[in-house]
PDB file of C-alpha atoms in Angstrom:
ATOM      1  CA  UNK A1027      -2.001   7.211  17.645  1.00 48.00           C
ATOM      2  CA  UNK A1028      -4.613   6.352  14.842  1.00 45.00           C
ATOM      3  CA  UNK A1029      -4.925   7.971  11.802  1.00 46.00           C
ATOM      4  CA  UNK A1030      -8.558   7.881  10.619  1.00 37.00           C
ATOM      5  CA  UNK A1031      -9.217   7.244   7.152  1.00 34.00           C
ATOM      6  CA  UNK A1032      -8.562   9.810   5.343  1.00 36.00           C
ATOM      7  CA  UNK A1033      -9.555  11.641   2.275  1.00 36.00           C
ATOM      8  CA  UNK A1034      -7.483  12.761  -0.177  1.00 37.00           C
ATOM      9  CA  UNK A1035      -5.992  15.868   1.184  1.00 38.00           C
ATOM     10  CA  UNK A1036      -2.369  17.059   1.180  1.00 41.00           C
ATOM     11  CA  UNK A1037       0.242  15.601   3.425  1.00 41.00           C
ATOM     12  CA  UNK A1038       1.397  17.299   6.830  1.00 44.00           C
ATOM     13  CA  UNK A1039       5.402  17.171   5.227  1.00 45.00           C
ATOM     14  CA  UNK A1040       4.805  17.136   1.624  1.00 45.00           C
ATOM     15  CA  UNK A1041       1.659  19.316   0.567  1.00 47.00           C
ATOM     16  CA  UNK A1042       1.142  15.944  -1.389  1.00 50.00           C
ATOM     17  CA  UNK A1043      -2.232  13.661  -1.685  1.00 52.00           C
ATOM     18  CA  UNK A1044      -2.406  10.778   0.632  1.00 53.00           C
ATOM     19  CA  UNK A1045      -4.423   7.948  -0.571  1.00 49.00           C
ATOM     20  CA  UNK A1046      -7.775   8.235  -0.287  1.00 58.00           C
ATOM     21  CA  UNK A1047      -8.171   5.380   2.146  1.00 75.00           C
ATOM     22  CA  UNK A1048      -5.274   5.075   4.344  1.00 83.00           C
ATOM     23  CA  UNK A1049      -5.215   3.922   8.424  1.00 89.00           C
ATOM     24  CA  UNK A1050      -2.186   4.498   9.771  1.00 91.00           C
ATOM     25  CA  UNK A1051      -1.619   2.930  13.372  1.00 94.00           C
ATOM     26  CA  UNK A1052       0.994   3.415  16.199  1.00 95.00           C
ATOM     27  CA  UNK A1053       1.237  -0.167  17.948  1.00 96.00           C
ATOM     28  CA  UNK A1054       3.978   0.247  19.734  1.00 97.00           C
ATOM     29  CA  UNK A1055       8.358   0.489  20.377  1.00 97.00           C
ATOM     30  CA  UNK A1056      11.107  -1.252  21.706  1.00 97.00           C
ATOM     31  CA  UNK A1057      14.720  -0.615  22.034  1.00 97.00           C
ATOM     32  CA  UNK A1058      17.564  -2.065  19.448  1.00 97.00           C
ATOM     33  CA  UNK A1059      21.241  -1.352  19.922  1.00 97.00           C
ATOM     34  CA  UNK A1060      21.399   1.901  19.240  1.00 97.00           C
ATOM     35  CA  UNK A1061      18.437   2.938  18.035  1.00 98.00           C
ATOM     36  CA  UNK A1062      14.296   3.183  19.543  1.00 98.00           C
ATOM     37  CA  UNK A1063      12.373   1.337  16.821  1.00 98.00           C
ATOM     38  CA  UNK A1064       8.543   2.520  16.618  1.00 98.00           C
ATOM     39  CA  UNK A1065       5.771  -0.253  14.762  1.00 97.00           C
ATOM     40  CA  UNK A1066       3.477   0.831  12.971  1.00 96.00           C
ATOM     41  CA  UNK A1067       0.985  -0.727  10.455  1.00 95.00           C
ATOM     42  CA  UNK A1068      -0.721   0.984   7.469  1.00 92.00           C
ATOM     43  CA  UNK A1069      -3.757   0.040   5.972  1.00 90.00           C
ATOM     44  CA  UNK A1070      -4.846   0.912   2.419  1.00 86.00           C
ATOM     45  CA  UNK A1071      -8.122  -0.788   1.605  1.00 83.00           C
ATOM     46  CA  UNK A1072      -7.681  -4.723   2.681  1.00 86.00           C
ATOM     47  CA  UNK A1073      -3.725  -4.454   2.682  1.00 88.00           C
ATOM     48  CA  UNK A1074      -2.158  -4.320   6.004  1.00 91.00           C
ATOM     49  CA  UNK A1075       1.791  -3.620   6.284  1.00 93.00           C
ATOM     50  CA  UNK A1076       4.319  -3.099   8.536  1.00 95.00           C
ATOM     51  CA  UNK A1077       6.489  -0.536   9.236  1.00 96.00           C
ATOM     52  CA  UNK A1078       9.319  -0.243  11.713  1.00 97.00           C
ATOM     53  CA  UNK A1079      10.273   3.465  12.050  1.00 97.00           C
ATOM     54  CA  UNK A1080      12.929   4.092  14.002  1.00 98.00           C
ATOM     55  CA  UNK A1081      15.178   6.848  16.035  1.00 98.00           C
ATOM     56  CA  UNK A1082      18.921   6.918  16.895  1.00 98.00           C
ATOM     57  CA  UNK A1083      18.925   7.312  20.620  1.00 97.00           C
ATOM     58  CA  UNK A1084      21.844   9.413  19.761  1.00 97.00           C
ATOM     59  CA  UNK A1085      18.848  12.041  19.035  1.00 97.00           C
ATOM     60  CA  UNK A1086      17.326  11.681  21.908  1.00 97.00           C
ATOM     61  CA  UNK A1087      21.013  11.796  24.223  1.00 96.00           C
ATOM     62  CA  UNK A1088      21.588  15.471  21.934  1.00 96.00           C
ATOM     63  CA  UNK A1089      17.848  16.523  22.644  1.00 94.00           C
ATOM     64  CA  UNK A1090      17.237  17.006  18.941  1.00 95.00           C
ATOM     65  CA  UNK A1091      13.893  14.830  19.834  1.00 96.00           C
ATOM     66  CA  UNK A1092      12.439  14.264  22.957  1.00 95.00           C
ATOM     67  CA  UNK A1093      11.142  10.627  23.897  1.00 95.00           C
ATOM     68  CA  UNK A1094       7.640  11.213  24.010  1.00 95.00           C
ATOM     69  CA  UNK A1095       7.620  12.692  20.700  1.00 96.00           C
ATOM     70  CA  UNK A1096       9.130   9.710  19.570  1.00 97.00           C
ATOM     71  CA  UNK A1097       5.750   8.224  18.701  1.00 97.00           C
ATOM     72  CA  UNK A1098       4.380  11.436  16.500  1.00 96.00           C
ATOM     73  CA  UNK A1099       7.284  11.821  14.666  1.00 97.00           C
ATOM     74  CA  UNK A1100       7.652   8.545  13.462  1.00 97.00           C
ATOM     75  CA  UNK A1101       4.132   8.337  12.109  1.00 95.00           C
ATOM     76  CA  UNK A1102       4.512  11.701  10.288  1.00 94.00           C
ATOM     77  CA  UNK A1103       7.890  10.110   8.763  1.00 94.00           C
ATOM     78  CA  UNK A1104       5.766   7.000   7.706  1.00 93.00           C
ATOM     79  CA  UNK A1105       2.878   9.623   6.372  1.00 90.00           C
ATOM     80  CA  UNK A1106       5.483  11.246   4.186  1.00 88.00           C
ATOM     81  CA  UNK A1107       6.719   7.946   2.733  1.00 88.00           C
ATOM     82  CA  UNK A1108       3.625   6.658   1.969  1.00 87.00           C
ATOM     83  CA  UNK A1109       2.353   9.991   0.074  1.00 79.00           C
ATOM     84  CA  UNK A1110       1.404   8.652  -3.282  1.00 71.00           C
ATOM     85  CA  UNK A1111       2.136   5.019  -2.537  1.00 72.00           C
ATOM     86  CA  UNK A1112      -0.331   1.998  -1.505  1.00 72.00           C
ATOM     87  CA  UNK A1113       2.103   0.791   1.008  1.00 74.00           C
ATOM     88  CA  UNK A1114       4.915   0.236  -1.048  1.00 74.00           C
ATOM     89  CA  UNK A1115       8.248   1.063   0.109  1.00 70.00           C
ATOM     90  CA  UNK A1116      11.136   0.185   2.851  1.00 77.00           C
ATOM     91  CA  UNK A1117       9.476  -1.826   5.388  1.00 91.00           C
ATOM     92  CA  UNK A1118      12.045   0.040   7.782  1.00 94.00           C
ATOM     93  CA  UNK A1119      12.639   3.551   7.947  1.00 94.00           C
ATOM     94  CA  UNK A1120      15.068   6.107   9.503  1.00 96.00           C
ATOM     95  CA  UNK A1121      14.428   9.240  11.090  1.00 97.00           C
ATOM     96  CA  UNK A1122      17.263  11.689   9.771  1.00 96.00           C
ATOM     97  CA  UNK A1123      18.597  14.615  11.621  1.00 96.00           C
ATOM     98  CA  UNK A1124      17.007  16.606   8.822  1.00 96.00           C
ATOM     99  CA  UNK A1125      13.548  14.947   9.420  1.00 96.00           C
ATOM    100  CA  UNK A1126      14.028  16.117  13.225  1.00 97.00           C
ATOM    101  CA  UNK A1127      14.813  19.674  12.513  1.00 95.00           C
ATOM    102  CA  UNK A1128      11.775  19.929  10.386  1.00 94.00           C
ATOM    103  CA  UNK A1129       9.662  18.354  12.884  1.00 95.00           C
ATOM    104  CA  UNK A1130      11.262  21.027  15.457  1.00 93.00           C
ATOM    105  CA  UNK A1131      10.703  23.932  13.661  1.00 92.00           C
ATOM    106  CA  UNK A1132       7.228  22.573  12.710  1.00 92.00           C
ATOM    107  CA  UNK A1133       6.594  22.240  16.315  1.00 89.00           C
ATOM    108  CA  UNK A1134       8.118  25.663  17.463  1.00 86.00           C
ATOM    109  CA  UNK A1135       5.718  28.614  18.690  1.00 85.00           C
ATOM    110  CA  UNK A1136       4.949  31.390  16.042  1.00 81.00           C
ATOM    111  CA  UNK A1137       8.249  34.311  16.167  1.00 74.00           C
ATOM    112  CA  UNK A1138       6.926  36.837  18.065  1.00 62.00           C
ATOM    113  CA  UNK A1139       4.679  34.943  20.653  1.00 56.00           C
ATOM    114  CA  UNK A1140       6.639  34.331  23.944  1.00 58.00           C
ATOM    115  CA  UNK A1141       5.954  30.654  25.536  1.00 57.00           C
ATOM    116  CA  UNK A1142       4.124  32.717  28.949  1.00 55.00           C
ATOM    117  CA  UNK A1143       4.305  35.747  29.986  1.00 53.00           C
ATOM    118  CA  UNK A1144       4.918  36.495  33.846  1.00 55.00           C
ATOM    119  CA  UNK A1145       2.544  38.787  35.789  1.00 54.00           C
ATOM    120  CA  UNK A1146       4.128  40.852  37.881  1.00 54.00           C
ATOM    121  CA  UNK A1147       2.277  41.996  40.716  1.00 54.00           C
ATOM    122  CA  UNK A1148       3.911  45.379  42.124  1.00 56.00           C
ATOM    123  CA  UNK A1149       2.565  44.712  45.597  1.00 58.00           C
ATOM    124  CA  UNK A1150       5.026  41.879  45.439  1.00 53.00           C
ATOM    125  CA  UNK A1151       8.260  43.063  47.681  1.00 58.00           C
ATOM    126  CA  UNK A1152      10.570  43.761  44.845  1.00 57.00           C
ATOM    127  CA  UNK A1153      13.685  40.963  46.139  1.00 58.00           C
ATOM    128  CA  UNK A1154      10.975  38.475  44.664  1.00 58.00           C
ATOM    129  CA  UNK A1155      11.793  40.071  41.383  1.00 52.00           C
ATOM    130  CA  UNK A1156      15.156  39.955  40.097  1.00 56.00           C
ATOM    131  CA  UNK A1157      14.541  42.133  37.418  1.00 57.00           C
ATOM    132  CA  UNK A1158      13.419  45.203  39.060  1.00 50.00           C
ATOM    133  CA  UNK A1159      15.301  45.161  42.374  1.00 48.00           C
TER     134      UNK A1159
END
């Protein structure tokens, strides 16, 4: 996951500025006791840092994040940080329950909207469809 540069427009999280020339890059993870760690490395003009993001697996036993959102939701954590910074900062960051749920309910469909909708075909023997035998 790349982040192109990007110009000065408010943050995903914050409704903040990001730099004006910030490269945000996913690199990769590996697992610590007790916790997925995610790297990523920023870029702000010629300065490069590292960042080590990182999820509780405890969140990922509860389902409060699934694994292979692992990856997005640690670079939108590091996007929020960095909002109004030139990579300055913690080096290593937490995901908090609290950054999960808003990442869940950012990620939930609009109220209103089911997920699908099943067609029901009504030359379909009705002991096919639980609902109207």
């Amino acid at each position: 996951m790349v982040g192109s540069l990007l110009p000065r427009s408010p943050s995903m999280s914050t409704g903040k500025d990001l730099p004006a020339r910030l490269l945000v890059q996913y690199v990769g993870f590996h697992d610590a006791p007790g916790r997925r760690e995610y790297l990523l490395l920023a870029q702000f003009g010629e300065k490069v840092r590292r960042y080590t993001v990182w999820i509780a697996h405890a969140a990922f036993v509860k389902r409060q994040a699934l694994l292979q959102d692992g990856p997005d939701i640690c670079y939108r954590k590091l996007m929020g940080v960095l909002v109004g910074s030139e990579l300055v900062g913690e080096a290593r960051v937490p995901v908090t329950d609290a950054d999960l749920a808003r990442y869940r309910e950012a990620q939930a469909p609009p109220m209103g909207r089911p997920h699908s909708r099943r067609i029901v075909d009504d030359a379909t023997p009705a002991a096919e469809h639980p609902r109207r035998a």
